[in-house]
Amino acid sequence: MNDQPGTAQVSTVVQDMASVDAAIESRFSCRAFLPTPVARDTIADILRVASRAPSGTNCQPWKVYVLQGASRDALVGKVCAAHDAIYADPSLAASYKEEYDYYPEKWVSPYIDRRRENGWGLYGLLGIAKGEKDKMHAQHHRNFRFFDAPVGLMFTLDRVMGRGSLVDYGMFMENIMVAARARGLHTCPQAAWNGFGRIILPHIGAGEDEMLVCGMALGHADESHKVNAFHTPRVPVEAFTHWLD
């Protein structure tokens, strides 16, 4: 481990480009994990590497809560119960609001098209047809079990921080996911938890000045589960890039 990263960052040569690319390109939202434990030292090392993410004026706004064992299981029980209660009585949803808009209020093309492709591609693979609400609820419910991953991460941000800190957070979380791949692990970033902050924040011991950014599942992928055969497409570079000469 380099204790003085500033002395080597400029001169470091990345010898194995293929491995760096493979860590990025093999990252996907894993939706089925094995119960195999992940060592605390491994998690800490992933977070150490991820903390090299850039942030505005180096404010490093991230706060991470790692849930394993009994703390993880207790949170799963609480949020699963709330999720089931909302399904039984949709009026309860008004009591569970996320603190920032992750998705737009109004969907427009091409984003709504990609969202639908993603949703129906996943449900189609799992044999869930349009209108099968019970099956959809059951699949969505798996979010709140961290897809059986033994490690759950909750990310919070001090409410005093600006919207730019969410940009910083995205880079930090991407580093976590790539560093996890380098160690043979997989992840699933999860905005599904965001509406349950009123349950999650007290459970993890977050301060009153913190808001929930999102959660993440971390562990060993269940390679035999068909859901992990689902990989989302990406539009070509030409579709989102404007070259200005």
Tab-separated table of N, CA and C in Angstrom, residues 67-80 144-146 148-152 193 203:
chain	number	residue	atom	x	y	z
A	67	LEU	N	-23.465	-3.018	6.803
A	67	LEU	CA	-24.347	-3.907	7.550
A	67	LEU	C	-24.030	-5.358	7.226
A	68	GLN	N	-23.787	-6.147	8.265
A	68	GLN	CA	-23.554	-7.574	8.156
A	68	GLN	C	-24.270	-8.267	9.302
A	69	GLY	N	-24.477	-9.542	9.189
A	69	GLY	CA	-25.004	-10.326	10.293
A	69	GLY	C	-26.336	-9.828	10.819
A	70	ALA	N	-26.424	-9.698	12.138
A	70	ALA	CA	-27.687	-9.352	12.787
A	70	ALA	C	-28.183	-7.971	12.385
A	71	SER	N	-27.277	-7.000	12.223
A	71	SER	CA	-27.710	-5.644	11.853
A	71	SER	C	-28.313	-5.639	10.460
A	72	ARG	N	-27.720	-6.394	9.551
A	72	ARG	CA	-28.249	-6.513	8.201
A	72	ARG	C	-29.614	-7.183	8.232
A	73	ASP	N	-29.708	-8.293	8.931
A	73	ASP	CA	-30.955	-9.059	8.954
A	73	ASP	C	-32.099	-8.268	9.582
A	74	ALA	N	-31.788	-7.501	10.619
A	74	ALA	CA	-32.829	-6.713	11.282
A	74	ALA	C	-33.363	-5.624	10.363
A	75	LEU	N	-32.477	-4.979	9.621
A	75	LEU	CA	-32.931	-3.949	8.685
A	75	LEU	C	-33.764	-4.566	7.571
A	76	VAL	N	-33.329	-5.699	7.067
A	76	VAL	CA	-34.090	-6.405	6.038
A	76	VAL	C	-35.507	-6.674	6.528
A	77	GLY	N	-35.633	-7.154	7.766
A	77	GLY	CA	-36.951	-7.446	8.308
A	77	GLY	C	-37.836	-6.222	8.400
A	78	LYS	N	-37.278	-5.109	8.850
A	78	LYS	CA	-38.053	-3.877	9.010
A	78	LYS	C	-38.547	-3.337	7.663
A	79	VAL	N	-37.659	-3.267	6.693
A	79	VAL	CA	-38.020	-2.658	5.414
A	79	VAL	C	-38.905	-3.603	4.596
A	80	CYS	N	-38.655	-4.886	4.678
A	80	CYS	CA	-39.534	-5.837	3.978
A	80	CYS	C	-40.964	-5.751	4.516
A	144	PHE	N	-34.887	-5.495	-1.024
A	144	PHE	CA	-34.817	-5.226	0.408
A	144	PHE	C	-34.274	-6.409	1.213
A	145	ARG	N	-33.797	-7.407	0.490
A	145	ARG	CA	-33.021	-8.492	1.081
A	145	ARG	C	-31.581	-8.431	0.569
A	146	PHE	N	-31.241	-7.293	-0.044
A	146	PHE	CA	-29.923	-7.129	-0.666
A	146	PHE	C	-29.643	-8.260	-1.651
A	148	ASP	N	-29.901	-11.211	-1.245
A	148	ASP	CA	-29.247	-12.264	-0.456
A	148	ASP	C	-27.755	-12.038	-0.260
A	149	ALA	N	-27.238	-10.885	-0.631
A	149	ALA	CA	-25.829	-10.587	-0.377
A	149	ALA	C	-25.581	-10.501	1.134
A	150	PRO	N	-24.436	-10.962	1.609
A	150	PRO	CA	-24.150	-10.910	3.043
A	150	PRO	C	-23.763	-9.526	3.548
A	151	VAL	N	-23.467	-8.625	2.611
A	151	VAL	CA	-23.045	-7.274	2.985
A	151	VAL	C	-23.976	-6.250	2.348
A	152	GLY	N	-24.492	-5.362	3.171
A	152	GLY	CA	-25.267	-4.239	2.681
A	152	GLY	C	-24.568	-2.943	3.038
A	193	TRP	N	-33.986	1.580	-1.934
A	193	TRP	CA	-34.056	1.835	-0.495
A	193	TRP	C	-34.438	3.278	-0.158
A	203	HIS	N	-31.939	3.139	12.185
A	203	HIS	CA	-31.384	1.796	12.364
A	203	HIS	C	-29.863	1.802	12.296
